């Protein structure tokens, strides 16, 4: 019974063909239900920390710097290594940018 690790329905084996495993629990997350923040074109050129503050992903720039230094921030799957990274229009895909904070917090930035 220890092999029943599906959080969607503990009575089903872990390799069950359910929709819930594809809908955000295990990384096949859809951006439709993701929290989002709309920014203006005036915000382009600001640092990733400023954008994260706008989106209320971090309480302070100091916390944001710590997260970046520890490898806890990524943009569209690419790890951010410089907390002075400027967010530019070419980073957006279909006017959307996904910021991941830590392992579980995803936030969509809409241009």
Tab-separated table of N, CA and C in Angstrom:
chain	number	residue	atom	x	y	z
A	1	UNK	N	0.815	-1.197	0.000
A	1	UNK	CA	0.000	0.000	0.000
A	1	UNK	C	0.863	1.266	0.000
A	2	UNK	N	2.170	1.148	0.227
A	2	UNK	CA	3.052	2.304	0.221
A	2	UNK	C	3.274	2.884	-1.164
A	3	UNK	N	2.863	2.174	-2.215
A	3	UNK	CA	3.058	2.640	-3.583
A	3	UNK	C	1.934	3.559	-4.054
A	4	UNK	N	0.950	3.783	-3.239
A	4	UNK	CA	-0.194	4.621	-3.601
A	4	UNK	C	0.116	6.073	-3.249
A	5	UNK	N	0.852	6.748	-4.108
A	5	UNK	CA	1.302	8.102	-3.757
A	5	UNK	C	0.606	9.191	-4.563
A	6	UNK	N	-0.479	8.862	-5.234
A	6	UNK	CA	-1.177	9.870	-6.026
A	6	UNK	C	-2.003	10.759	-5.092
A	7	UNK	N	-1.633	12.054	-4.953
A	7	UNK	CA	-2.369	12.927	-4.046
A	7	UNK	C	-3.782	13.252	-4.531
A	8	UNK	N	-4.041	13.013	-5.805
A	8	UNK	CA	-5.366	13.308	-6.347
A	8	UNK	C	-6.389	12.337	-5.771
A	9	UNK	N	-6.032	11.098	-5.711
A	9	UNK	CA	-6.902	10.047	-5.186
A	9	UNK	C	-6.014	8.955	-4.632
A	10	UNK	N	-5.852	8.886	-3.318
A	10	UNK	CA	-4.935	7.921	-2.730
A	10	UNK	C	-5.310	6.460	-3.011
A	11	UNK	N	-6.508	6.212	-3.491
A	11	UNK	CA	-6.910	4.839	-3.781
A	11	UNK	C	-6.393	4.358	-5.135
A	12	UNK	N	-5.887	5.277	-5.963
A	12	UNK	CA	-5.398	4.910	-7.289
A	12	UNK	C	-3.883	4.787	-7.271
A	13	UNK	N	-3.336	3.900	-8.083
A	13	UNK	CA	-1.877	3.808	-8.163
A	13	UNK	C	-1.275	5.076	-8.741
A	14	UNK	N	0.017	5.266	-8.503
A	14	UNK	CA	0.669	6.503	-8.934
A	14	UNK	C	0.706	6.683	-10.438
A	15	UNK	N	0.514	5.634	-11.210
A	15	UNK	CA	0.560	5.768	-12.669
A	15	UNK	C	-0.838	5.766	-13.272
A	16	UNK	N	-1.821	6.240	-12.511
A	16	UNK	CA	-3.185	6.264	-13.024
A	16	UNK	C	-3.331	7.336	-14.109
A	17	UNK	N	-4.200	7.132	-15.085
A	17	UNK	CA	-4.398	8.135	-16.143
A	17	UNK	C	-5.426	9.184	-15.735
A	18	UNK	N	-5.097	10.019	-14.754
A	18	UNK	CA	-6.044	11.057	-14.326
A	18	UNK	C	-5.623	12.405	-14.878
A	19	UNK	N	-6.594	13.289	-14.975
A	19	UNK	CA	-6.316	14.640	-15.460
A	19	UNK	C	-5.585	15.482	-14.433
A	20	UNK	N	-5.814	15.210	-13.153
A	20	UNK	CA	-5.311	16.108	-12.125
A	20	UNK	C	-3.788	16.192	-12.120
A	21	UNK	N	-3.117	15.146	-12.521
A	21	UNK	CA	-1.661	15.171	-12.521
A	21	UNK	C	-1.120	16.056	-13.636
A	22	UNK	N	-1.927	16.315	-14.639
A	22	UNK	CA	-1.500	17.179	-15.738
A	22	UNK	C	-1.965	18.615	-15.542
A	23	UNK	N	-2.733	18.880	-14.517
A	23	UNK	CA	-3.323	20.200	-14.354
A	23	UNK	C	-2.729	20.989	-13.205
A	24	UNK	N	-1.429	20.892	-13.016
A	24	UNK	CA	-0.803	21.805	-12.086
A	24	UNK	C	-0.227	21.180	-10.836
A	25	UNK	N	-0.570	19.962	-10.508
A	25	UNK	CA	-0.043	19.390	-9.282
A	25	UNK	C	1.410	18.963	-9.472
A	26	UNK	N	1.750	18.442	-10.630
A	26	UNK	CA	3.089	17.926	-10.854
A	26	UNK	C	3.838	18.640	-11.961
A	27	UNK	N	3.654	19.899	-12.148
A	27	UNK	CA	4.483	20.650	-13.062
A	27	UNK	C	3.943	20.803	-14.474
A	28	UNK	N	2.832	20.192	-14.816
A	28	UNK	CA	2.247	20.423	-16.116
A	28	UNK	C	1.298	21.595	-16.018
A	29	UNK	N	1.696	22.588	-15.252
A	29	UNK	CA	0.809	23.680	-14.890
A	29	UNK	C	0.368	24.502	-16.087
A	30	UNK	N	-0.888	24.828	-16.087
A	30	UNK	CA	-1.438	25.710	-17.101
A	30	UNK	C	-1.365	27.124	-16.547
A	31	UNK	N	-1.080	28.090	-17.404
A	31	UNK	CA	-0.971	29.461	-16.916
A	31	UNK	C	-2.335	30.141	-16.797
A	32	UNK	N	-3.416	29.442	-17.146
A	32	UNK	CA	-4.749	30.045	-17.076
A	32	UNK	C	-5.154	30.391	-15.650
A	33	UNK	N	-4.882	29.501	-14.707
A	33	UNK	CA	-5.305	29.701	-13.318
A	33	UNK	C	-4.193	30.261	-12.444
A	34	UNK	N	-3.088	30.636	-13.050
A	34	UNK	CA	-1.941	31.135	-12.313
A	34	UNK	C	-2.178	32.583	-11.874
A	35	UNK	N	-1.738	32.946	-10.672
A	35	UNK	CA	-1.829	34.351	-10.282
A	35	UNK	C	-1.052	35.212	-11.279
A	36	UNK	N	-1.561	36.404	-11.544
A	36	UNK	CA	-0.902	37.228	-12.554
A	36	UNK	C	-0.903	38.704	-12.162
A	37	UNK	N	0.025	39.424	-12.761
A	37	UNK	CA	0.139	40.862	-12.582
A	37	UNK	C	0.357	41.477	-13.952
A	38	UNK	N	-0.409	42.514	-14.253
A	38	UNK	CA	-0.253	43.210	-15.528
A	38	UNK	C	0.681	44.395	-15.302
A	39	UNK	N	1.678	44.521	-16.180
A	39	UNK	CA	2.593	45.653	-16.101
A	39	UNK	C	2.478	46.467	-17.390
A	40	UNK	N	2.907	47.709	-17.310
A	40	UNK	CA	2.859	48.562	-18.499
A	40	UNK	C	4.217	48.536	-19.192
A	41	UNK	N	4.250	49.049	-20.380
A	41	UNK	CA	5.517	49.122	-21.120
A	41	UNK	C	6.507	50.047	-20.414
A	42	UNK	N	6.010	50.941	-19.582
A	42	UNK	CA	6.890	51.822	-18.803
A	42	UNK	C	7.714	51.031	-17.790
A	43	UNK	N	7.215	49.858	-17.402
A	43	UNK	CA	7.926	49.029	-16.429
A	43	UNK	C	9.054	48.218	-17.066
A	44	UNK	N	9.076	48.153	-18.395
A	44	UNK	CA	10.155	47.442	-19.077
A	44	UNK	C	11.475	48.145	-18.786
A	45	UNK	N	12.522	47.377	-18.596
A	45	UNK	CA	13.825	47.938	-18.255
A	45	UNK	C	14.087	47.931	-16.765
A	46	UNK	N	13.037	47.714	-15.968
A	46	UNK	CA	13.223	47.613	-14.525
A	46	UNK	C	13.879	46.278	-14.194
A	47	UNK	N	14.485	46.206	-13.034
A	47	UNK	CA	15.157	44.969	-12.631
A	47	UNK	C	14.131	43.894	-12.270
A	48	UNK	N	14.586	42.667	-12.282
A	48	UNK	CA	13.716	41.550	-11.905
A	48	UNK	C	13.195	41.743	-10.484
A	49	UNK	N	14.000	42.328	-9.606
A	49	UNK	CA	13.555	42.566	-8.229
A	49	UNK	C	12.404	43.564	-8.188
A	50	UNK	N	12.485	44.617	-9.019
A	50	UNK	CA	11.391	45.596	-9.078
A	50	UNK	C	10.102	44.953	-9.583
A	51	UNK	N	10.223	44.091	-10.596
A	51	UNK	CA	9.039	43.409	-11.124
A	51	UNK	C	8.461	42.459	-10.090
A	52	UNK	N	9.325	41.766	-9.357
A	52	UNK	CA	8.843	40.857	-8.314
A	52	UNK	C	8.171	41.627	-7.186
A	53	UNK	N	8.669	42.820	-6.878
A	53	UNK	CA	8.011	43.669	-5.881
A	53	UNK	C	6.636	44.114	-6.373
A	54	UNK	N	6.553	44.511	-7.650
A	54	UNK	CA	5.260	44.902	-8.231
A	54	UNK	C	4.247	43.764	-8.140
A	55	UNK	N	4.726	42.544	-8.360
A	55	UNK	CA	3.848	41.370	-8.344
A	55	UNK	C	3.608	40.848	-6.930
A	56	UNK	N	4.227	41.485	-5.948
A	56	UNK	CA	4.109	41.084	-4.542
A	56	UNK	C	4.624	39.654	-4.311
A	57	UNK	N	5.645	39.287	-5.089
A	57	UNK	CA	6.287	37.980	-4.904
A	57	UNK	C	7.321	38.025	-3.789
A	58	UNK	N	7.832	39.213	-3.490
A	58	UNK	CA	8.815	39.381	-2.425
A	58	UNK	C	8.420	40.584	-1.578
A	59	UNK	N	8.712	40.531	-0.270
A	59	UNK	CA	8.383	41.666	0.589
A	59	UNK	C	9.399	42.803	0.505
A	60	UNK	N	10.633	42.483	0.069
A	60	UNK	CA	11.678	43.498	-0.011
A	60	UNK	C	12.727	43.090	-1.044
A	61	UNK	N	13.521	44.053	-1.473
A	61	UNK	CA	14.588	43.749	-2.425
A	61	UNK	C	15.647	42.864	-1.781
A	62	UNK	N	15.867	43.024	-0.487
A	62	UNK	CA	16.838	42.183	0.220
A	62	UNK	C	16.445	40.714	0.162
A	63	UNK	N	15.177	40.438	0.366
A	63	UNK	CA	14.669	39.069	0.259
A	63	UNK	C	14.819	38.557	-1.172
A	64	UNK	N	14.570	39.417	-2.138
A	64	UNK	CA	14.717	39.045	-3.541
A	64	UNK	C	16.162	38.735	-3.890
A	65	UNK	N	17.101	39.546	-3.388
A	65	UNK	CA	18.518	39.292	-3.638
A	65	UNK	C	18.927	37.938	-3.069
A	66	UNK	N	18.470	37.645	-1.871
A	66	UNK	CA	18.787	36.368	-1.238
A	66	UNK	C	18.255	35.209	-2.071
A	67	UNK	N	17.008	35.332	-2.531
A	67	UNK	CA	16.412	34.281	-3.362
A	67	UNK	C	17.208	34.051	-4.646
A	68	UNK	N	17.593	35.137	-5.313
A	68	UNK	CA	18.356	35.021	-6.560
A	68	UNK	C	19.716	34.391	-6.285
A	69	UNK	N	20.411	34.833	-5.237
A	69	UNK	CA	21.731	34.298	-4.911
A	69	UNK	C	21.675	32.814	-4.585
A	70	UNK	N	20.572	32.369	-4.013
A	70	UNK	CA	20.428	30.957	-3.658
A	70	UNK	C	19.810	30.126	-4.783
A	71	UNK	N	19.600	30.747	-5.941
A	71	UNK	CA	19.079	30.018	-7.091
A	71	UNK	C	17.591	29.754	-7.041
A	72	UNK	N	16.842	30.570	-6.319
A	72	UNK	CA	15.421	30.332	-6.129
A	72	UNK	C	14.494	31.097	-7.058
A	73	UNK	N	15.027	31.737	-8.092
A	73	UNK	CA	14.185	32.500	-9.013
A	73	UNK	C	14.511	32.083	-10.444
A	74	UNK	N	13.465	31.827	-11.220
A	74	UNK	CA	13.682	31.558	-12.642
A	74	UNK	C	12.603	32.244	-13.465
A	75	UNK	N	12.959	32.566	-14.698
A	75	UNK	CA	12.046	33.194	-15.642
A	75	UNK	C	11.870	32.238	-16.804
A	76	UNK	N	10.646	31.791	-17.015
A	76	UNK	CA	10.340	30.844	-18.089
A	76	UNK	C	11.302	29.659	-18.091
A	77	UNK	N	11.637	29.161	-16.908
A	77	UNK	CA	12.483	27.982	-16.775
A	77	UNK	C	13.975	28.259	-16.769
A	78	UNK	N	14.380	29.506	-16.966
A	78	UNK	CA	15.806	29.866	-16.955
A	78	UNK	C	16.151	30.516	-15.625
A	79	UNK	N	17.094	29.931	-14.913
A	79	UNK	CA	17.480	30.430	-13.599
A	79	UNK	C	18.063	31.833	-13.703
A	80	UNK	N	17.637	32.704	-12.810
A	80	UNK	CA	18.146	34.075	-12.745
A	80	UNK	C	19.366	34.070	-11.833
A	81	UNK	N	20.487	34.565	-12.339
A	81	UNK	CA	21.712	34.597	-11.540
A	81	UNK	C	22.132	36.013	-11.175
A	82	UNK	N	21.517	37.011	-11.806
A	82	UNK	CA	21.860	38.414	-11.560
A	82	UNK	C	20.614	39.155	-11.107
A	83	UNK	N	20.633	39.667	-9.887
A	83	UNK	CA	19.444	40.359	-9.386
A	83	UNK	C	19.273	41.734	-10.011
A	84	UNK	N	20.234	42.186	-10.813
A	84	UNK	CA	20.101	43.438	-11.557
A	84	UNK	C	19.590	43.206	-12.975
A	85	UNK	N	19.224	41.974	-13.298
A	85	UNK	CA	18.726	41.638	-14.630
A	85	UNK	C	17.540	42.528	-14.982
A	86	UNK	N	17.644	43.209	-16.123
A	86	UNK	CA	16.563	44.078	-16.584
A	86	UNK	C	15.541	43.249	-17.361
A	87	UNK	N	14.278	43.443	-17.047
A	87	UNK	CA	13.201	42.747	-17.748
A	87	UNK	C	12.898	43.532	-19.017
A	88	UNK	N	13.073	42.856	-20.160
A	88	UNK	CA	12.892	43.503	-21.454
A	88	UNK	C	11.770	42.828	-22.234
A	89	UNK	N	11.320	43.503	-23.263
A	89	UNK	CA	10.193	43.007	-24.052
A	89	UNK	C	10.504	41.672	-24.730
A	90	UNK	N	11.751	41.438	-25.098
A	90	UNK	CA	12.087	40.183	-25.776
A	90	UNK	C	12.037	38.971	-24.844
A	91	UNK	N	11.910	39.187	-23.546
A	91	UNK	CA	11.762	38.075	-22.589
A	91	UNK	C	10.339	37.522	-22.593
A	92	UNK	N	9.397	38.294	-23.116
A	92	UNK	CA	7.991	37.919	-23.082
A	92	UNK	C	7.648	37.029	-24.267
A	93	UNK	N	6.839	36.022	-24.016
A	93	UNK	CA	6.346	35.120	-25.047
A	93	UNK	C	4.836	35.307	-25.092
A	94	UNK	N	4.317	35.820	-26.184
A	94	UNK	CA	2.886	36.146	-26.313
A	94	UNK	C	2.442	37.091	-25.200
A	95	UNK	N	3.276	38.084	-24.929
A	95	UNK	CA	3.021	39.092	-23.893
A	95	UNK	C	2.902	38.508	-22.494
A	96	UNK	N	3.482	37.340	-22.261
A	96	UNK	CA	3.474	36.708	-20.940
A	96	UNK	C	4.881	36.283	-20.552
A	97	UNK	N	5.124	36.345	-19.255
A	97	UNK	CA	6.397	35.945	-18.679
A	97	UNK	C	6.063	35.216	-17.388
A	98	UNK	N	6.636	34.040	-17.178
A	98	UNK	CA	6.355	33.270	-15.969
A	98	UNK	C	7.565	33.350	-15.047
A	99	UNK	N	7.338	33.844	-13.836
A	99	UNK	CA	8.380	33.893	-12.816
A	99	UNK	C	8.102	32.774	-11.826
A	100	UNK	N	9.128	31.995	-11.545
A	100	UNK	CA	9.018	30.933	-10.550
A	100	UNK	C	9.865	31.323	-9.351
A	101	UNK	N	9.248	31.303	-8.180
A	101	UNK	CA	9.942	31.632	-6.934
A	101	UNK	C	9.959	30.376	-6.083
A	102	UNK	N	11.131	29.907	-5.749
A	102	UNK	CA	11.221	28.667	-4.989
A	102	UNK	C	10.804	27.490	-5.846
A	103	UNK	N	10.250	26.483	-5.196
A	103	UNK	CA	9.843	25.285	-5.931
A	103	UNK	C	8.389	25.310	-6.356
A	104	UNK	N	7.561	26.098	-5.675
A	104	UNK	CA	6.125	25.966	-5.879
A	104	UNK	C	5.381	27.222	-6.290
A	105	UNK	N	5.998	28.374	-6.204
A	105	UNK	CA	5.278	29.618	-6.466
A	105	UNK	C	5.533	30.082	-7.895
A	106	UNK	N	4.467	30.105	-8.689
A	106	UNK	CA	4.520	30.563	-10.079
A	106	UNK	C	3.669	31.817	-10.196
A	107	UNK	N	4.134	32.778	-10.995
A	107	UNK	CA	3.388	34.018	-11.182
A	107	UNK	C	3.557	34.466	-12.624
A	108	UNK	N	2.453	34.817	-13.254
A	108	UNK	CA	2.466	35.261	-14.652
A	108	UNK	C	2.508	36.792	-14.685
A	109	UNK	N	3.447	37.324	-15.444
A	109	UNK	CA	3.534	38.751	-15.677
A	109	UNK	C	3.007	39.008	-17.094
A	110	UNK	N	2.019	39.871	-17.193
A	110	UNK	CA	1.378	40.167	-18.477
A	110	UNK	C	1.760	41.574	-18.914
A	111	UNK	N	2.171	41.684	-20.162
A	111	UNK	CA	2.577	42.986	-20.704
A	111	UNK	C	1.405	43.655	-21.379
